Amino acid sequence: MKRILLVGNPNVGKSVIFTKLTGVNVCASNYPGTTVEFCRGSSIIGSEEVEIIDVPGAYSLEPTNKAEEVAIEMLSEGDVIINVVDATNLERNLFLTTQLLERDTPLVVALNIWDETKHRGIEIDVKRLSELLGVPVIPTNARSGFGLDHLVRALKHATTPMIEPLTVDERWQRIGKIISSVQRIRHHHHTFLEGLEDASIHPVSGYIVAALVIAVTFAIIRLIGESLIGYILDPFFEKAYMPLLLRVSDYLVGHPLLHDVLVGKLVEGTINFKESFGLLSTGLYVPIGMVLPYVVAFYFMLGLLEDIGYLPRLAVLLDGFMHRLGLHGYSIIPSLLGLGCNVPALLATRVLESRRERFIVATLISIAVPCAALQAMIVGLLAPFGMRYVALVYAVLFLVWLGLGLIIRLFTRGFIPALLIEIPPYRQPYLRSLLMKFRIRALGFLKEAVPVVIVGVGVVNVFYALGILDHIARFTSPIITKLLGLPREAVIAVVIGFLRKDIGVGMLAPLNMTLRQLVVGCATLAMFFPCIATFVVMFKELGPINTAKSIGIMVLTAFVVGGLLNALLWF
Amino acid sequence: MPITLDRMTKGTKGRVVSIAGGRGAVLKLAAQGIAPGMTIEKVGHLRGGPILVKVGQNQVAIGKGLASKVIVRVVTE
């Protein structure tokens, strides 16, 4: 089967062309030996079935990061290359194009985002460009589908001039000559969007925009999450699932042990999804009924901000601040991801260059960035007493994140790598690629979380039945009761925190704790030990020694801060 | 007189003379159009942090440390 590669800089609409050209596709498969993701799909061109691969975005064929290394390796496996080029930023894009022209794989150039050139006052002589490059050049507008049929027809004219390799200086000279003979830029009035682009990176208004964007994003996440719960999930669990489960409960009445494991304990004569703690009650309700809605909302909004092109601006705005923590601005992106789930967040630290930086970011994420699941549980537990107590826990976590960052920075050696990041123009997101990315992330969460939660609930039940928990409780009770001021039974929650922090926090609910104990418990559990999935990823990413260090910092921080909170809280 | 990019005044243009950095820095900058001979415009400077540069239609943010390795000659129009 013929293999077509989509190659181009990041943010040039490659994935939109990919979704338009392919029918069935598999995405987010990792390139062997790496976590660099790419998409693969198939399509019929003429009467021939072809495979289409969306190669990770690269600025250059001299690799400067992992994704570019993968991109270059994939190049030799293709029969034809579609080089997707951003027509509004032709000069920079031609750097990669001229490198492709040196190779032996035939190519065509898709001059994408063509309609935007008019708004930005750019005129490009396509025919002349094609002559100068020596390959077909097709203007396209992937989102509307303009030019794609033409692009597909041009594939059989794909060719390569195999020009002599150039040095960097020669390459830019050559590009300069091409640009001056094919591109003309008219003076044009700034569009509203361009005004917004400038305002969101301006030293003053940039921070106002950032605060607004973050506030609106979280408001929308809450709105989506609460609506999903209120209108869909709670009615489903209460009206459809509850009667079914009650029947299972009746049926198991003669088998108390099985009843406790599957359905859980009855609270006031009926099933309580949050407190019963059976595999089929709490084990399903927590991941699907409480956590999934917020995860879904979070990933949707994150994908939206990504596709609009806002995130690089946030990274740039925060660069100065993040330097104080020994990090650079880009590390805010894995940290934000951590608010959804810590696992992809730790994987995302791979884009950071220095080992020290990865250690700091990973440690800070697993201690002080609560995942959506954990947040849902904290809000569920504390919100009835007033949102200010939820805010208190968030404030404690934020201060820990800051303080710990400063401390770890002082005690680790290494350099802060320099920031170099493209500020892309804002683009209207393309719904189909947005939904595809969203589906991958949401499914990833379900596959990851549901089994672990169910196993976690199962383990608790077994431990409970065997009396192991009582042993652990007796053994650790000085720390829990004296230092943290929590009831002895809270040990169980802490132990479960090793598996999943959200369930750990959830287990505090039936203990009839005071408000102060709840705040201490939530904050301590949030910081204490990563959940099992995060732990596994951390181990793989950081290695045994750094993982041990990181966990040491975690446990110490959790008990010190928990103890301080217990001593200082006034209520 | 050549100066480093971080000392350039906002709104001025300059021609890159050389990059006083390692191979990695040189390659990364080059791919964004910041290479000897290229004309760049400094469009902004964030407090304590990155410098915003325009090369043709391309806008790039460069951390302060890296910007201090880019040597430019200011172009007066």
XYZ file of C-alpha atoms in Angstrom:
648
model
C 0.000 0.000 0.000
C 1.271 3.427 -0.934
C 2.084 5.617 2.032
C 1.467 9.368 2.026
C 3.064 11.522 4.701
C 1.694 14.853 5.881
C 4.742 16.867 6.873
C 4.909 20.439 8.118
C 5.553 22.900 10.945
C 3.351 22.724 14.054
C 0.035 24.682 13.838
C -0.328 24.717 10.073
C -3.549 22.714 9.849
C -1.962 19.345 9.151
C -4.419 17.476 11.332
C -7.368 19.203 9.660
C -6.140 18.033 6.249
C -5.638 14.614 7.802
C -9.218 14.388 9.126
C -10.556 15.580 5.761
C -8.559 13.077 3.702
C -9.047 9.966 5.821
C -12.126 8.039 6.766
C -11.419 5.537 9.491
C -8.342 6.460 11.446
C -6.359 5.441 14.463
C -4.889 8.218 16.466
C -2.563 8.784 19.350
C -0.559 5.696 18.607
C 2.913 6.201 19.957
C 5.915 5.933 17.699
C 7.880 2.832 18.800
C 10.124 3.604 21.756
C 8.770 7.105 22.311
C 5.655 8.837 23.570
C 5.463 11.000 20.494
C 1.949 10.644 19.182
C 0.921 10.509 15.571
C -2.202 9.624 13.588
C -2.529 7.023 10.875
C -5.484 6.548 8.541
C -6.454 5.236 5.166
C -8.163 6.616 2.124
C -9.006 5.691 -1.456
C -7.296 7.850 -4.049
C -8.303 7.105 -7.621
C -8.957 3.410 -7.274
C -6.021 2.768 -5.020
C -6.096 2.419 -1.255
C -3.443 4.527 0.408
C -2.228 4.955 3.951
C -1.981 8.512 5.246
C 0.217 9.424 8.186
C 0.085 12.702 10.077
C 3.753 13.161 10.984
C 4.441 15.166 14.181
C 5.048 18.855 13.500
C 8.657 19.896 12.888
C 10.348 23.207 12.086
C 13.497 21.662 10.735
C 15.013 18.355 9.654
C 17.921 18.913 12.004
C 16.214 17.610 15.098
C 16.041 19.817 18.182
C 13.572 17.667 20.140
C 12.040 14.192 20.350
C 9.065 14.951 18.109
C 11.343 16.194 15.351
C 13.530 13.104 15.651
C 10.468 10.940 15.114
C 9.308 13.101 12.208
C 12.660 12.670 10.473
C 12.719 8.927 11.034
C 9.237 8.591 9.545
C 10.244 10.480 6.403
C 12.225 7.587 5.019
C 9.148 5.341 5.275
C 6.944 7.403 2.950
C 6.308 7.160 -0.795
C 4.921 10.679 -1.258
C 5.053 13.735 0.971
C 2.364 16.392 1.254
C 4.268 19.320 2.717
C 1.639 21.425 4.482
C 2.686 25.054 4.563
C 1.066 28.005 6.347
C 0.515 30.581 3.609
C 0.354 33.390 6.185
C 3.862 32.538 7.376
C 5.500 31.378 4.170
C 9.048 32.439 4.954
C 9.485 30.332 8.088
C 7.662 27.354 6.579
C 9.953 27.308 3.555
C 12.875 26.438 5.836
C 11.493 22.920 6.205
C 10.309 22.826 2.582
C 13.775 23.585 1.217
C 15.160 20.813 3.400
C 12.579 18.391 1.981
C 13.611 19.395 -1.546
C 17.061 17.947 -0.853
C 15.679 14.481 -0.187
C 14.664 11.740 -2.604
C 10.971 11.440 -1.626
C 8.676 13.191 -4.150
C 6.479 15.934 -2.688
C 3.703 18.400 -3.321
C 3.228 21.572 -1.313
C -0.200 22.412 0.139
C -0.314 26.173 0.616
C -2.787 25.980 3.477
C -4.772 28.650 5.351
C -5.035 30.333 1.968
C -8.143 32.393 2.802
C -6.351 34.106 5.699
C -3.760 35.620 3.340
C -6.425 38.030 2.030
C -7.295 39.260 5.531
C -3.648 39.757 6.334
C -2.845 41.582 3.119
C -0.541 38.885 1.749
C -0.364 38.145 -1.972
C 1.461 35.045 -3.161
C 2.260 34.203 -6.801
C 1.546 30.474 -6.617
C 2.713 29.678 -10.157
C 6.045 31.404 -9.622
C 6.489 29.696 -6.250
C 5.933 26.312 -7.868
C 8.506 27.125 -10.580
C 11.090 28.245 -8.056
C 10.626 25.226 -5.806
C 10.361 22.763 -8.677
C 7.330 20.939 -7.197
C 3.533 21.382 -7.492
C 2.097 24.016 -5.128
C -1.643 23.892 -4.415
C -3.462 26.585 -2.410
C -5.768 24.904 0.088
C -8.117 25.858 2.828
C -8.465 22.655 4.742
C -11.310 23.741 7.030
C -13.636 24.607 4.145
C -12.241 21.806 1.996
C -11.102 24.273 -0.678
C -8.310 22.921 -2.888
C -8.217 19.423 -1.371
C -9.501 17.658 -4.512
C -6.909 19.569 -6.488
C -4.249 18.540 -3.954
C -5.169 14.874 -4.264
C -5.030 15.065 -8.081
C -1.629 16.754 -7.882
C -0.199 13.802 -5.952
C 0.638 11.966 -9.165
C 2.751 14.942 -10.262
C 4.703 14.862 -7.010
C 8.395 15.162 -7.654
C 11.648 16.185 -6.025
C 14.397 18.309 -7.534
C 16.889 16.860 -5.020
C 18.796 20.123 -4.748
C 22.287 20.374 -3.287
C 22.300 20.551 0.530
C 22.534 24.128 1.798
C 24.031 25.596 4.952
C 21.737 27.542 7.296
C 22.914 30.905 5.939
C 22.593 29.799 2.315
C 19.154 28.395 3.033
C 17.846 31.652 4.429
C 19.406 33.560 1.531
C 17.644 31.306 -0.916
C 14.339 31.645 0.939
C 14.811 35.415 0.987
C 15.140 35.420 -2.803
C 12.063 33.222 -3.254
C 9.988 35.362 -0.887
C 10.942 38.630 -2.546
C 9.907 37.322 -5.948
C 6.606 35.593 -4.996
C 5.197 37.420 -1.965
C 3.881 40.940 -1.636
C 2.498 42.354 1.589
C -0.020 45.162 1.309
C -0.475 47.508 4.192
C -3.790 46.608 5.786
C -5.851 47.744 8.707
C -5.395 45.549 11.739
C -8.258 43.153 12.113
C -9.995 42.693 15.446
C -8.326 39.289 15.794
C -4.864 40.756 15.291
C -5.644 43.381 17.933
C -6.609 40.590 20.299
C -3.430 38.673 19.456
C -1.318 41.681 20.442
C -3.366 42.492 23.556
C -3.032 38.952 24.918
C 0.778 39.083 24.888
C 1.169 42.716 25.955
C 3.131 43.274 29.228
C 0.045 44.793 30.923
C -3.131 43.749 29.157
C -1.698 40.259 28.585
C -2.080 39.439 32.274
C -5.612 40.820 32.397
C -6.554 38.679 29.399
C -4.891 35.644 31.031
C -6.832 36.128 34.258
C -10.069 36.463 32.290
C -9.347 33.416 30.125
C -8.555 31.267 33.162
C -11.611 32.468 35.098
C -13.955 31.936 32.140
C -12.411 28.534 31.371
C -12.977 27.262 34.887
C -16.482 28.746 35.024
C -17.355 26.891 31.814
C -15.771 23.663 33.096
C -17.915 23.909 36.221
C -21.006 24.711 34.191
C -20.495 21.782 31.807
C -19.578 19.401 34.641
C -22.507 20.381 36.860
C -24.981 20.258 33.971
C -23.808 16.795 32.948
C -24.206 15.596 36.519
C -27.516 17.352 37.215
C -29.312 16.591 33.961
C -27.817 13.316 32.764
C -25.709 11.330 35.211
C -27.549 11.771 38.502
C -30.958 11.061 36.937
C -29.418 8.018 35.273
C -27.861 6.665 38.453
C -30.853 7.470 40.676
C -33.724 6.529 38.365
C -32.348 3.847 36.067
C -29.426 2.253 37.851
C -30.607 2.376 41.464
C -33.682 0.104 41.035
C -31.498 -2.406 39.210
C -28.875 -2.379 41.935
C -31.524 -2.628 44.668
C -32.733 -5.798 43.018
C -29.188 -7.165 43.053
C -29.065 -6.158 46.707
C -32.276 -8.094 47.507
C -31.012 -11.066 45.599
C -27.752 -11.146 47.598
C -29.414 -10.798 50.967
C -28.427 -14.342 51.910
C -24.754 -13.743 51.060
C -23.608 -10.883 53.281
C -19.955 -11.000 52.209
C -20.751 -10.950 48.497
C -23.315 -8.234 49.141
C -20.738 -6.054 50.889
C -18.198 -6.484 48.121
C -20.551 -5.940 45.184
C -23.238 -3.603 46.493
C -21.627 -2.363 49.680
C -23.133 -1.459 53.017
C -26.652 -0.079 53.081
C -26.881 3.414 54.532
C -30.249 4.088 56.235
C -31.714 1.044 54.557
C -30.773 1.962 51.024
C -27.786 2.255 48.713
C -25.735 5.420 49.004
C -23.564 5.767 45.904
C -20.930 7.806 47.708
C -20.711 5.848 50.942
C -21.828 2.253 50.383
C -18.466 1.290 48.945
C -19.367 -1.694 46.809
C -17.816 -2.452 43.450
C -21.084 -1.838 41.601
C -22.179 1.166 43.658
C -19.329 3.467 44.675
C -16.835 1.716 42.371
C -18.818 2.791 39.306
C -20.386 5.978 40.603
C -17.162 7.773 41.562
C -15.346 7.502 38.213
C -18.412 7.827 35.974
C -20.945 9.836 37.959
C -18.671 12.273 39.771
C -15.364 12.514 37.963
C -15.965 11.867 34.282
C -18.161 14.971 33.787
C -15.404 17.291 34.984
C -12.701 15.425 33.085
C -14.784 15.675 29.921
C -15.364 19.398 30.470
C -11.705 19.983 31.262
C -10.362 18.217 28.192
C -12.857 19.954 25.963
C -11.811 23.402 27.172
C -8.107 22.551 27.090
C -8.422 21.315 23.494
C -10.266 24.506 22.592
C -7.554 26.753 24.071
C -4.917 24.629 22.342
C -6.575 24.874 18.929
C -7.279 28.596 19.200
C -3.575 29.109 19.861
C -3.799 30.625 23.332
C -1.556 28.290 25.338
C 1.838 29.464 23.972
C 0.877 33.000 25.038
C 0.223 31.845 28.573
C 3.598 30.086 28.622
C 5.336 33.262 27.472
C 3.513 35.504 29.965
C 4.433 33.245 32.870
C 8.046 32.672 31.822
C 9.518 35.347 34.115
C 7.524 34.074 37.090
C 8.295 30.406 36.425
C 12.021 31.159 36.290
C 11.872 31.856 40.009
C 10.825 28.225 40.476
C 13.708 27.002 38.330
C 11.410 26.388 35.397
C 10.589 28.085 32.174
C 7.200 29.232 30.957
C 6.436 26.142 28.933
C 6.234 23.988 32.059
C 2.895 25.632 32.839
C 1.345 23.430 30.138
C 2.053 20.035 31.790
C 0.985 21.615 35.083
C -2.350 22.691 33.594
C -2.821 19.209 32.138
C -2.353 17.899 35.679
C -5.598 19.590 36.689
C -7.282 17.007 34.459
C -5.232 13.933 35.300
C -1.664 13.674 36.582
C -0.760 10.786 34.283
C -0.818 12.646 30.941
C 0.685 15.620 32.779
C 3.769 13.604 33.754
C 4.033 12.257 30.213
C 3.862 15.830 28.921
C 6.950 16.762 30.971
C 8.915 15.029 28.216
C 8.836 18.215 26.209
C 10.957 19.861 28.909
C 14.636 19.761 28.158
C 16.574 19.409 31.392
C 16.321 16.531 33.831
C 16.198 18.946 36.719
C 13.273 20.769 35.237
C 11.397 17.533 34.637
C 12.038 16.445 38.213
C 10.764 19.743 39.619
C 7.661 19.854 37.423
C 6.789 16.189 37.999
C 7.212 16.477 41.757
C 5.200 19.680 41.963
C 2.429 18.199 39.837
C 2.064 15.068 41.910
C 2.075 17.011 45.175
C 0.211 20.194 44.538
C -1.779 19.891 41.322
C -5.027 18.096 42.174
C -6.512 16.087 39.302
C -10.137 16.550 38.264
C -11.164 13.452 40.218
C -9.603 14.708 43.402
C -11.048 18.183 42.912
C -14.515 16.768 42.403
C -14.223 14.887 45.697
C -12.821 17.867 47.600
C -15.593 20.113 46.325
C -18.185 17.438 47.104
C -16.917 17.122 50.659
C -16.282 20.766 51.564
C -18.734 22.766 49.439
C -21.688 22.047 51.778
C -19.811 24.006 54.476
C -19.175 26.914 52.112
C -17.000 27.523 49.088
C -14.458 29.405 51.225
C -13.234 26.110 52.660
C -12.747 24.711 49.168
C -10.836 27.891 48.353
C -8.750 27.366 51.487
C -7.584 23.927 50.320
C -6.772 25.312 46.856
C -4.851 28.191 48.446
C -2.843 25.770 50.607
C -2.002 23.646 47.542
C -1.002 26.722 45.545
C 1.264 27.982 48.335
C 2.837 24.539 48.632
C 3.406 24.511 44.867
C 5.130 27.891 45.083
C 7.112 27.299 48.266
C 8.218 23.831 47.308
C 9.269 25.050 43.866
C 11.516 27.663 45.465
C 12.968 25.135 47.913
C 13.612 22.373 45.364
C 15.196 24.923 43.064
C 17.710 25.840 45.771
C 18.653 22.232 46.417
C 18.985 20.919 42.878
C 21.668 21.729 40.394
C 21.158 22.372 36.750
C 20.315 25.046 34.269
C 17.039 26.598 33.232
C 16.714 25.938 29.520
C 15.868 28.924 27.408
C 12.394 29.562 26.146
C 11.944 29.684 22.399
C 8.386 29.428 21.298
C 6.343 30.413 18.286
C 3.412 32.740 18.983
C 0.864 31.463 16.487
C -1.938 33.678 15.197
C -5.380 32.922 16.641
C -7.337 30.452 14.587
C -10.932 29.408 14.642
C -10.846 25.821 15.921
C -11.987 23.101 13.572
C -14.686 21.121 15.328
C -13.915 17.715 13.845
C -10.241 17.670 14.812
C -11.153 19.148 18.188
C -13.654 16.359 18.810
C -11.217 13.693 17.668
C -8.578 14.876 20.131
C -11.204 15.183 22.847
C -12.482 11.647 22.256
C -8.986 10.190 22.534
C -8.364 11.955 25.843
C -11.746 11.142 27.385
C -11.531 7.463 26.383
C -7.998 7.389 27.753
C -9.331 8.562 31.099
C -12.113 5.942 31.183
C -9.723 3.115 30.341
C -7.276 4.385 32.924
C -9.551 5.330 35.808
C -12.482 2.920 35.932
C -10.473 -0.297 36.375
C -8.186 1.272 38.986
C -11.104 2.643 40.998
C -12.880 -0.708 40.921
C -9.700 -2.544 41.923
C -9.176 0.059 44.659
C -12.653 -0.412 46.060
C -12.187 -4.181 45.836
C -8.889 -4.068 47.715
C -10.442 -1.955 50.476
C -13.234 -4.456 50.885
C -10.842 -7.401 51.066
C -8.541 -5.602 53.522
C -11.567 -4.695 55.575
C -12.843 -8.231 55.666
C -9.435 -9.599 56.664
C -8.915 -7.024 59.410
C -5.661 -5.798 57.834
C -6.813 -2.208 57.956
C -7.209 -2.353 61.729
C -3.597 -3.455 62.021
C -2.335 -0.598 59.908
C -4.582 1.784 61.798
C -3.122 0.787 65.158
C 0.409 1.023 63.805
C 0.103 4.494 62.303
C -2.406 6.045 64.646
C 0.070 8.416 66.396
C 0.744 10.276 63.153
C -2.867 10.364 62.121
C -4.411 11.257 65.463
C -1.701 13.314 67.176
C -0.053 15.118 64.290
C -3.012 15.566 61.993
C -5.789 15.423 64.565
C -7.831 13.014 62.459
C -9.890 10.099 63.791
C -8.195 6.705 63.769
C -10.426 5.377 61.001
C -8.992 7.998 58.653
C -5.949 5.731 58.303
C -7.989 3.661 55.896
C -8.489 6.702 53.708
C -4.754 7.377 53.781
C -3.946 3.789 52.831
C -6.419 3.955 49.969
C -4.770 7.211 48.950
C -1.913 5.025 47.714
C -4.254 3.632 45.099
C -6.349 6.652 44.281
C -6.401 9.948 46.102
C -9.971 10.715 45.073
C -11.336 7.564 46.707
C -9.161 8.249 49.726
C -10.784 11.648 50.091
C -14.184 10.112 49.410
C -13.658 7.715 52.298
C -13.436 10.628 54.689
C -17.112 11.315 54.029
C -18.715 8.660 56.263
C -16.383 9.342 59.219
C -18.450 12.191 60.718
C -15.444 14.436 60.953
C -15.433 18.071 62.003
C -14.933 20.776 59.418
C -11.374 21.337 60.578
C -10.586 17.644 60.284
C -12.098 17.587 56.805
C -9.935 20.488 55.620
C -6.776 18.935 57.101
C -7.705 15.530 55.675
C -8.416 16.845 52.165
C -5.232 18.906 51.993
C -3.002 16.157 53.414
C -4.431 13.450 51.185
C -4.139 15.679 48.129
C -0.400 16.080 48.712
C 0.317 12.622 50.055
C 1.640 9.985 47.648
C 0.632 9.919 43.962
C -2.134 7.546 42.927
C -0.894 4.191 41.692
C -1.145 5.095 37.986
C 0.791 8.323 38.485
C 3.353 6.433 40.529
C 3.962 3.928 37.730
C 4.398 6.669 35.140
C 6.634 8.627 37.483
C 8.838 5.603 38.020
C 9.173 5.108 34.277
C 9.851 8.766 33.576
C 12.166 9.748 36.436
C 13.863 6.464 37.308
C 14.068 4.823 40.749
C 16.327 7.334 42.523
C 14.489 10.469 41.526
C 11.132 8.797 42.152
C 12.280 7.908 45.659
C 13.416 11.502 46.218
C 10.169 12.830 44.859
C 8.070 10.534 47.064
C 10.186 11.451 50.079
C 9.505 15.138 49.443
C 5.831 14.325 49.008
C 5.312 12.410 52.237
C 7.338 14.911 54.239
C 5.429 17.851 52.753
C 2.078 16.192 53.369
C 2.769 15.582 57.051
C 4.494 18.929 57.710
C 1.784 20.958 55.996
C -0.994 18.769 57.419
C 0.451 19.131 60.912
C 0.789 22.898 60.496
C -2.786 23.174 59.276
C -4.018 21.156 62.233
C -2.096 23.459 64.569
C -3.078 26.716 62.899
C -6.685 26.389 61.719
C -8.958 28.538 63.824
C -12.206 26.669 63.336
C 27.767 48.869 16.927
C 26.496 45.338 17.531
C 24.356 44.790 20.643
C 22.547 41.777 22.083
C 18.863 41.233 21.287
C 17.686 41.747 24.864
C 19.179 45.266 24.854
C 17.520 46.306 21.637
C 14.845 48.973 21.977
C 11.274 47.861 21.389
C 10.072 48.765 17.920
C 13.498 48.799 16.271
C 14.802 46.490 13.590
C 18.147 44.790 13.474
C 20.185 42.454 11.324
C 21.483 39.345 13.049
C 25.283 39.301 13.096
C 25.950 36.067 14.948
C 24.636 33.674 17.577
C 26.952 33.217 20.560
C 25.505 29.868 21.587
C 25.877 26.127 21.250
C 24.759 24.010 18.320
C 21.316 23.302 19.799
C 20.548 26.994 20.328
C 21.810 27.888 16.862
C 19.653 25.216 15.183
C 16.507 26.091 17.092
C 16.871 29.802 16.438
C 17.715 29.185 12.780
C 14.522 27.215 12.216
C 12.555 30.242 13.442
C 14.385 32.574 11.091
C 16.843 33.970 13.618
C 20.090 33.383 11.780
C 22.998 35.556 10.597
C 21.929 37.907 7.839
C 18.217 37.925 8.757
C 16.401 41.126 9.620
C 14.335 40.921 12.790
C 12.089 43.357 14.617
C 11.750 43.505 18.383
C 8.044 43.971 19.089
C 7.835 43.509 22.833
C 9.523 42.770 26.095
C 7.733 41.127 29.030
C 8.752 41.966 32.554
C 11.591 39.758 33.809
C 11.005 37.428 30.934
C 10.895 36.822 27.250
C 11.481 39.086 24.304
C 9.038 39.122 21.414
C 10.528 39.200 17.960
C 9.047 39.330 14.487
C 10.823 37.742 11.539
C 8.775 38.304 8.413
C 5.285 37.122 9.380
C 6.627 34.893 12.135
C 6.314 35.952 15.757
C 8.576 34.265 18.297
C 9.137 34.619 22.036
C 12.735 34.178 23.164
C 13.738 33.724 26.802
C 15.963 36.453 28.195
C 19.031 34.213 28.520
C 18.805 33.023 24.936
C 18.112 36.538 23.662
C 21.364 37.715 25.216
C 23.212 35.321 22.907
C 21.761 36.824 19.741
C 24.033 39.596 18.463
C 22.376 42.151 16.206
C 23.272 45.358 14.430
C 20.466 47.906 14.673
C 19.135 48.991 11.297
C 18.212 52.659 11.058
C 15.663 53.515 8.427
